[in-house]
Coordinates of C-alpha atoms in Angstrom, one line a residue:
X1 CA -28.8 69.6 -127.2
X2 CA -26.9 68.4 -124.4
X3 CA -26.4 64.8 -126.0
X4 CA -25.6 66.1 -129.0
X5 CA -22.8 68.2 -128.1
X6 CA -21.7 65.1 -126.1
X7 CA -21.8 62.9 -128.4
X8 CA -20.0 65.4 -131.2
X9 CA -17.1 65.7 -128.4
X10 CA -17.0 61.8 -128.1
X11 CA -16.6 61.4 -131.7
X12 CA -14.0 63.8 -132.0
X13 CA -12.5 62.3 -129.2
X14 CA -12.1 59.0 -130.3
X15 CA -11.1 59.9 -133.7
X16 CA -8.3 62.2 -132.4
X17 CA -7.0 60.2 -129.8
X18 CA -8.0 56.4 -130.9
X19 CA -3.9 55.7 -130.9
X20 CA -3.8 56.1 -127.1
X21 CA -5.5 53.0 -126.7
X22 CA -3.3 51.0 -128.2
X23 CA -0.6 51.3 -124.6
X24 CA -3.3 48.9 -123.2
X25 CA -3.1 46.1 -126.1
X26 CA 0.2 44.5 -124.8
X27 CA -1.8 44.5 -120.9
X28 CA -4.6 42.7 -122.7
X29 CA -2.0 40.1 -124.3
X30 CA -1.0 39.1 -121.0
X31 CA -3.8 36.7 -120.9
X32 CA -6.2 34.9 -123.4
X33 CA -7.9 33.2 -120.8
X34 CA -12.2 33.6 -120.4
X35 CA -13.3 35.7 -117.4
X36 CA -16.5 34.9 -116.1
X37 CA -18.9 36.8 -114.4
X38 CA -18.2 40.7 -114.2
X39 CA -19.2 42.9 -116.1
X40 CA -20.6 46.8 -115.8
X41 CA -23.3 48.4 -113.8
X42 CA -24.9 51.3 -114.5
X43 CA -24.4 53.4 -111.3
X44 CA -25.9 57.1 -110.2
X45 CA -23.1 59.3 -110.8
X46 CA -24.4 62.3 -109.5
X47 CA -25.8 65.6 -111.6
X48 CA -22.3 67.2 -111.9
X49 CA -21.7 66.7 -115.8
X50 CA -19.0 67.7 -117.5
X51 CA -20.9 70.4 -119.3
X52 CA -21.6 71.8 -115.8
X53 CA -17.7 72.6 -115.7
X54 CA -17.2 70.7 -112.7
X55 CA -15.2 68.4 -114.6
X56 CA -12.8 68.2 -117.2
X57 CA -13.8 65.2 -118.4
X58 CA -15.6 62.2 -117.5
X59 CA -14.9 58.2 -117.6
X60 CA -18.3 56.4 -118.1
X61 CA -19.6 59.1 -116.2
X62 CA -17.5 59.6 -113.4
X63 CA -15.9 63.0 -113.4
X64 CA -11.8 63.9 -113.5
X65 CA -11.5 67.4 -112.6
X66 CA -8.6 69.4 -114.1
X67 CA -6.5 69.2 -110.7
X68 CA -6.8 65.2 -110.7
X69 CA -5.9 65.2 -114.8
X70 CA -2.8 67.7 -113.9
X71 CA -1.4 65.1 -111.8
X72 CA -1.2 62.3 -114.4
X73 CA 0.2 65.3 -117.1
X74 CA 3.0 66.2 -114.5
X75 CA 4.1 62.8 -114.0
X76 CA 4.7 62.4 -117.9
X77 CA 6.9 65.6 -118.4
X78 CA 10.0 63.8 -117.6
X79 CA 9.1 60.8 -119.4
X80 CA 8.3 63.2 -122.4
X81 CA 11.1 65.0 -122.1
X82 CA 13.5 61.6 -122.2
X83 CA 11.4 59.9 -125.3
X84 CA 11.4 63.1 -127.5
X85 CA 15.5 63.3 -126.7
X86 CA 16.2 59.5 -127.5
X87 CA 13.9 59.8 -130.6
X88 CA 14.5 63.1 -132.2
X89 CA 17.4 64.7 -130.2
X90 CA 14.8 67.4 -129.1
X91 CA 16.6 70.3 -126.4
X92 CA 14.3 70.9 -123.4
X93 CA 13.8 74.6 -124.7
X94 CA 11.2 77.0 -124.7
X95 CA 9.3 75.7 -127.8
X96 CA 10.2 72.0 -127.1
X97 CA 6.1 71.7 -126.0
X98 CA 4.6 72.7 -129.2
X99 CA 7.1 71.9 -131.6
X100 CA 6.3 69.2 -133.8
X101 CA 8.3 65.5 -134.3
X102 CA 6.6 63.6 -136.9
X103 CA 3.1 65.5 -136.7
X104 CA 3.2 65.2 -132.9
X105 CA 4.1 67.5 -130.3
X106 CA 5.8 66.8 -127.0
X107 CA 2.7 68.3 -125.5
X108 CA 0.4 66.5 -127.3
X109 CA 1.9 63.2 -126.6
X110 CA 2.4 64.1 -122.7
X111 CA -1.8 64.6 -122.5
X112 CA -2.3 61.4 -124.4
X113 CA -0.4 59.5 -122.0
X114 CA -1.8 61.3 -119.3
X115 CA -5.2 60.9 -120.4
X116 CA -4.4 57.2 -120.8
X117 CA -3.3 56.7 -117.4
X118 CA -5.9 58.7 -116.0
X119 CA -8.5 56.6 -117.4
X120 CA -6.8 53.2 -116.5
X121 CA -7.1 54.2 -113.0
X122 CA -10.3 55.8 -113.2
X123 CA -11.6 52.4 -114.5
X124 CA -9.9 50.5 -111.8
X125 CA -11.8 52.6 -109.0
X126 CA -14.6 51.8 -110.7
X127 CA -14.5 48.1 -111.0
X128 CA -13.5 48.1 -107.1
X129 CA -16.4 49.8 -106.4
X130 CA -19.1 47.5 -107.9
X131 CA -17.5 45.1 -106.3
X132 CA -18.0 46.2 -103.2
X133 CA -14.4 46.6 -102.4
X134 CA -14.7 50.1 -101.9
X135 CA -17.2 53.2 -101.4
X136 CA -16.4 55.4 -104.8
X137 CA -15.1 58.7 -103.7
X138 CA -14.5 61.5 -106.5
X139 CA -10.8 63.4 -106.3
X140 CA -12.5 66.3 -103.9
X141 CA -13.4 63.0 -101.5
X142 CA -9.7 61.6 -101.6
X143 CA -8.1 64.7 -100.8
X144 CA -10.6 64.7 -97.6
X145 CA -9.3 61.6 -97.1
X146 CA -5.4 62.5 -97.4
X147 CA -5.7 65.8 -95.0
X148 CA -7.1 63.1 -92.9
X149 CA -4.3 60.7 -93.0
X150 CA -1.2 63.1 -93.2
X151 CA -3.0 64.4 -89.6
X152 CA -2.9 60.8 -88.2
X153 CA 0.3 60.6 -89.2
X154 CA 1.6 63.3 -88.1
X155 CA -0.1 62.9 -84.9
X156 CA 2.0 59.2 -85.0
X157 CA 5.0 60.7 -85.5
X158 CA 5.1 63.6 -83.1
X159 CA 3.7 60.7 -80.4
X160 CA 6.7 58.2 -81.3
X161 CA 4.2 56.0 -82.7
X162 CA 4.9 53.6 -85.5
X163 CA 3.3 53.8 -89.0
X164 CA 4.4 52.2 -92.6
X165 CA 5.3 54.2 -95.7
X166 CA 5.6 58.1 -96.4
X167 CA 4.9 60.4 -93.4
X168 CA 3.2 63.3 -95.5
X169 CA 1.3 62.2 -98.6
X170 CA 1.0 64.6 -101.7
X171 CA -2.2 64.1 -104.1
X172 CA 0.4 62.2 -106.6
X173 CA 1.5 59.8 -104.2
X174 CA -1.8 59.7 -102.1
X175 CA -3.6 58.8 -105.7
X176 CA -0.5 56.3 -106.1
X177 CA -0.9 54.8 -102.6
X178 CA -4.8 54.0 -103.6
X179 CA -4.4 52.7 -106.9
X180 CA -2.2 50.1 -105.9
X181 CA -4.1 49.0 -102.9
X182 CA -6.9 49.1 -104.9
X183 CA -5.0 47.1 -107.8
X184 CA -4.1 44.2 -105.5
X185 CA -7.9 44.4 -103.7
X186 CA -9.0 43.4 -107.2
X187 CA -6.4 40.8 -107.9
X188 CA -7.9 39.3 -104.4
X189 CA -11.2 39.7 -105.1
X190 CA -10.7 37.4 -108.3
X191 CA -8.7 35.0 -107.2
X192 CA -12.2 34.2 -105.2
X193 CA -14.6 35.0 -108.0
X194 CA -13.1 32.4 -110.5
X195 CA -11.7 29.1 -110.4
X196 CA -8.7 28.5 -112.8
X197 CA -9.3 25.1 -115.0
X198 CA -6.0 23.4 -114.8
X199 CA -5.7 24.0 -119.0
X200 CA -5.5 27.3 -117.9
X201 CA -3.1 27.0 -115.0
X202 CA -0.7 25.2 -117.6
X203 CA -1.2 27.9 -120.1
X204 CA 0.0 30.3 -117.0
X205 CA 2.7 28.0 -116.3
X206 CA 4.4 28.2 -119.7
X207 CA 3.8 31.6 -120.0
X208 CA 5.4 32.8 -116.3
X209 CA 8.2 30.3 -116.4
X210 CA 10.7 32.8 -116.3
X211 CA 9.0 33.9 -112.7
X212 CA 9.1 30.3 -111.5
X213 CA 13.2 29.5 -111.7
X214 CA 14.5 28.0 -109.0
X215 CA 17.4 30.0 -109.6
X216 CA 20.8 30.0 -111.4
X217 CA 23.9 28.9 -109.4
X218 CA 27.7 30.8 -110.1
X219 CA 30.7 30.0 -108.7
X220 CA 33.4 32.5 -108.6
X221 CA 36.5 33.3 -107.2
X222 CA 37.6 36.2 -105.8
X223 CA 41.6 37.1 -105.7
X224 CA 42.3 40.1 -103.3
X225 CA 45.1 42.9 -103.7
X226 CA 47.1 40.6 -100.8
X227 CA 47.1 37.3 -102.6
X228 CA 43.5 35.6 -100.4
X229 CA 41.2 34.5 -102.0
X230 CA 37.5 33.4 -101.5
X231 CA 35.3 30.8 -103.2
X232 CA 31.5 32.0 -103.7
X233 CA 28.5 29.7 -104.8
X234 CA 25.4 31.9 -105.0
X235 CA 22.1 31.0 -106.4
X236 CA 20.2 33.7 -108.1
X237 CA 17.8 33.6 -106.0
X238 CA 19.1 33.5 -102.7
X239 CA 20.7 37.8 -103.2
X240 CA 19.4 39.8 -100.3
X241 CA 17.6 42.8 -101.8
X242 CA 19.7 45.2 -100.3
X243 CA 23.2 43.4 -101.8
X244 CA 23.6 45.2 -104.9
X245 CA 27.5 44.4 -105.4
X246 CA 26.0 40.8 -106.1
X247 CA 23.1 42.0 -108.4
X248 CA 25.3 43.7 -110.1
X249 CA 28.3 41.4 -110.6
X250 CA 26.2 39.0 -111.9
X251 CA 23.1 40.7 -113.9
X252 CA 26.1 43.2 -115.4
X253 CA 29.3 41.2 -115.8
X254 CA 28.5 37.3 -115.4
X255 CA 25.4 37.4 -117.8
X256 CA 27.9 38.2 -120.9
X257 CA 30.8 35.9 -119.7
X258 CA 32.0 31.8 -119.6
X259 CA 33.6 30.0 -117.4
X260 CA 37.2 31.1 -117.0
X261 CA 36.7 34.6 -118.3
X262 CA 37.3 37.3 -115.3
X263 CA 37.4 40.3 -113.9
X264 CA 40.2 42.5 -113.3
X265 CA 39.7 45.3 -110.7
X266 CA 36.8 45.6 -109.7
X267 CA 35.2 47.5 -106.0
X268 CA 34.1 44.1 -104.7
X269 CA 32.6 45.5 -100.7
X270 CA 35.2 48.4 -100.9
X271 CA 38.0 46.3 -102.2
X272 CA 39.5 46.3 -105.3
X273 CA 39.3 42.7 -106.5
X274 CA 40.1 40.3 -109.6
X275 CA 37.3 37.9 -109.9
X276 CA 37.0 34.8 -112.1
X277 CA 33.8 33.2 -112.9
X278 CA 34.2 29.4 -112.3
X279 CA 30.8 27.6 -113.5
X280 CA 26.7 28.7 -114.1
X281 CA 24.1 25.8 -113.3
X282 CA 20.9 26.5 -114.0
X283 CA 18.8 24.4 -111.7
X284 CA 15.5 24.3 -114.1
X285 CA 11.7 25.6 -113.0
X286 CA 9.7 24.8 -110.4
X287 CA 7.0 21.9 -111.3
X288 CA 4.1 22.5 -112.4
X289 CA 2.5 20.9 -108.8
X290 CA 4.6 23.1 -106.9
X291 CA 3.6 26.2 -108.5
X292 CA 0.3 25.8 -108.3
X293 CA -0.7 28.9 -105.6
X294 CA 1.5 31.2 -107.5
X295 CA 0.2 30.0 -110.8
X296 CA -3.6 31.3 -109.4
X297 CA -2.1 34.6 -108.1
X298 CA -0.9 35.2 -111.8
X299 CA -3.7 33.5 -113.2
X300 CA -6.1 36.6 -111.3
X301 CA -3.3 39.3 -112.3
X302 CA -3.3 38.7 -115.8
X303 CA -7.2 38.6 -115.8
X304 CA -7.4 41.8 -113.7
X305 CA -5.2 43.3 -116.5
X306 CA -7.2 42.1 -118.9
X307 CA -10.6 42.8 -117.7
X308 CA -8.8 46.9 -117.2
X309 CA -7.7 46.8 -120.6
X310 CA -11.2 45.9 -122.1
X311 CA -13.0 48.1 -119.9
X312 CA -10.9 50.6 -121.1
X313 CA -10.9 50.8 -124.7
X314 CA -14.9 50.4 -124.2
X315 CA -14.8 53.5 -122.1
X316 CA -17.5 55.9 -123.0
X317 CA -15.4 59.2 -122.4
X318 CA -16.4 62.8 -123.0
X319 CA -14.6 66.3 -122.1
X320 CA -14.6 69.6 -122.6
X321 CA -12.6 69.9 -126.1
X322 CA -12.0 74.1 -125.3
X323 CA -10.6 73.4 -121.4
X324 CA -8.6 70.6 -122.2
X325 CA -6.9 72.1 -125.8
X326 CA -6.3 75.1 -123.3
X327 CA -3.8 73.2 -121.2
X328 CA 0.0 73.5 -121.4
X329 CA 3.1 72.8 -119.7
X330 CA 6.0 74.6 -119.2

């Protein structure tokens, strides 16, 4: 009976919810190329089920609990709340949840995205774990593990000792934090397992051009309030992350201008300026020899994003329909 009623929830699953799927198709586009090697284990999971009502649902077995799902859903509402405006002109009021746009509610869209998401990263633990990259450690195990780290940090702190990143962790950002760890663990891991061909490396190569520029040069002059002036030749990739006047003199104004075309009052580093663009050069790609190392980090991104995206939509996922029809946000 059991299987049944899993497999009748599976079915109506997938036939209500197929469309969330498709978020992952333009992640599986990223690469073409073949993946050797990997594939699924079957794994002891435990005797929780999600019948047991341990779990609100499960991923190829492994269980979400409502708490972990209500993370994902939360982190959507403002996202939701943004598409339905741009798309229907929908008012954040008290029935903006359940009223319907096109056959679909806000909150109906909201727990399809979450429930997207969720899965994604469910399938990422997963994968890290039969590769030995990690011991698999349900959401009751990782918030074991967060009391743990916000003490140590704490303990840091109060000490005068130095640690990177947040100094308290919330489930979110904990769950955050360990996904992309976990993400760039896997993108390691397969840089080792396979060898690019060099077909494939080219194929990379034309495809991540755009990340392998060896920059764009302007020249500009900039005319103070008191008559100086000062010549500037920056390359596009020489901007220090935290000069923001630059990124956005040139991703905002020089993008959409030619040479002789200016500026007239603008806060150039708390002055008012006039600025006229001179010349743009851009200096080409990097070759294909020196791009090689990053061409392999890409190579094992793509095919990491691939390999998520397949595993995926093959996902064998089952819930229980009357808990998770029962949620709502407000």
């Amino acid at each position: 009976m059991k299987e049944n009623r899993n497999l009748m929830m599976k079915k109506q699953y997938i036939k209500r919810s197929r469309r969330i799927f498709g978020i992952f198709a333009l992640t599986a586009l990223l690469s073409s190329l073949v993946l050797g090697g990997c594939g699924k284990e079957e794994q002891s999971k435990g005797s929780d089920s999600v019948d047991s009502g341990a779990y609100l649902l499960t991923v190829d077995g492994y269980g979400v609990t409502e708490e972990e799902y209500m993370l994902f859903l939360r982190d959507q509402k403002a996202a939701t709340v943004n598409y339905f405006w741009v798309n229907y002109k929908a008012e954040s009021d008290d029935k903006f949840w359940t009223s319907e746009f096109d056959g679909v509610t806000p909150l109906e869209y909201a727990k399809e995205k979450a429930l997207a998401a969720v899965v994604q990263a469910k399938e990422e633990f997963i994968l890290a774990s039969e590769r030995g990259i990690l011991e698999y450690k349900d959401y009751g195990g990782m918030m074991e593990e967060m009391e743990a780290e916000n003490a140590q940090r704490a303990s840091k702190k109060d000490s005068g000792d130095a640690f990177y990143g947040l100094s308290e962790f919330t489930p979110f950002t904990y769950y955050q934090y360990l996904n992309g760890n976990i993400r760039s663990e896997l993108e390691h891991s397969q840089e080792e397992l396979v060898e690019p061909t060099k077909k494939q490396l080219e194929e990379v190569y034309e495809a991540n051009k755009e990340n392998l520029t060896l920059g764009t040069v302007y020249k500009y002059t900039v005319i103070y309030e008191d008559g100086r002036t000062e010549e500037v030749t920056q390359n596009t990739r020489d901007i220090a992350k935290e000069d923001t006047t630059t990124e956005d003199l040139i991703y905002n104004y020089f993008d959409y201008m030619k040479p002789g075309d200016s500026i007239q009052g603008y806060l150039y580093r708390e002055d008012k300026v006039n600025i006229v663009l001179k010349s743009v050069e851009s200096l080409g790609y990097m070759p294909f020899e020196e791009a090689e190392d990053s061409l392999r980090v890409f190579f094992a991104r793509s095919e990491v994003s691939r390999l998520i995206a397949e595993r995926v939509e093959a996902a064998e996922i089952v819930f229980d329909q009357d808990r998770y029809d029962a949620i709502t946000m407000s």
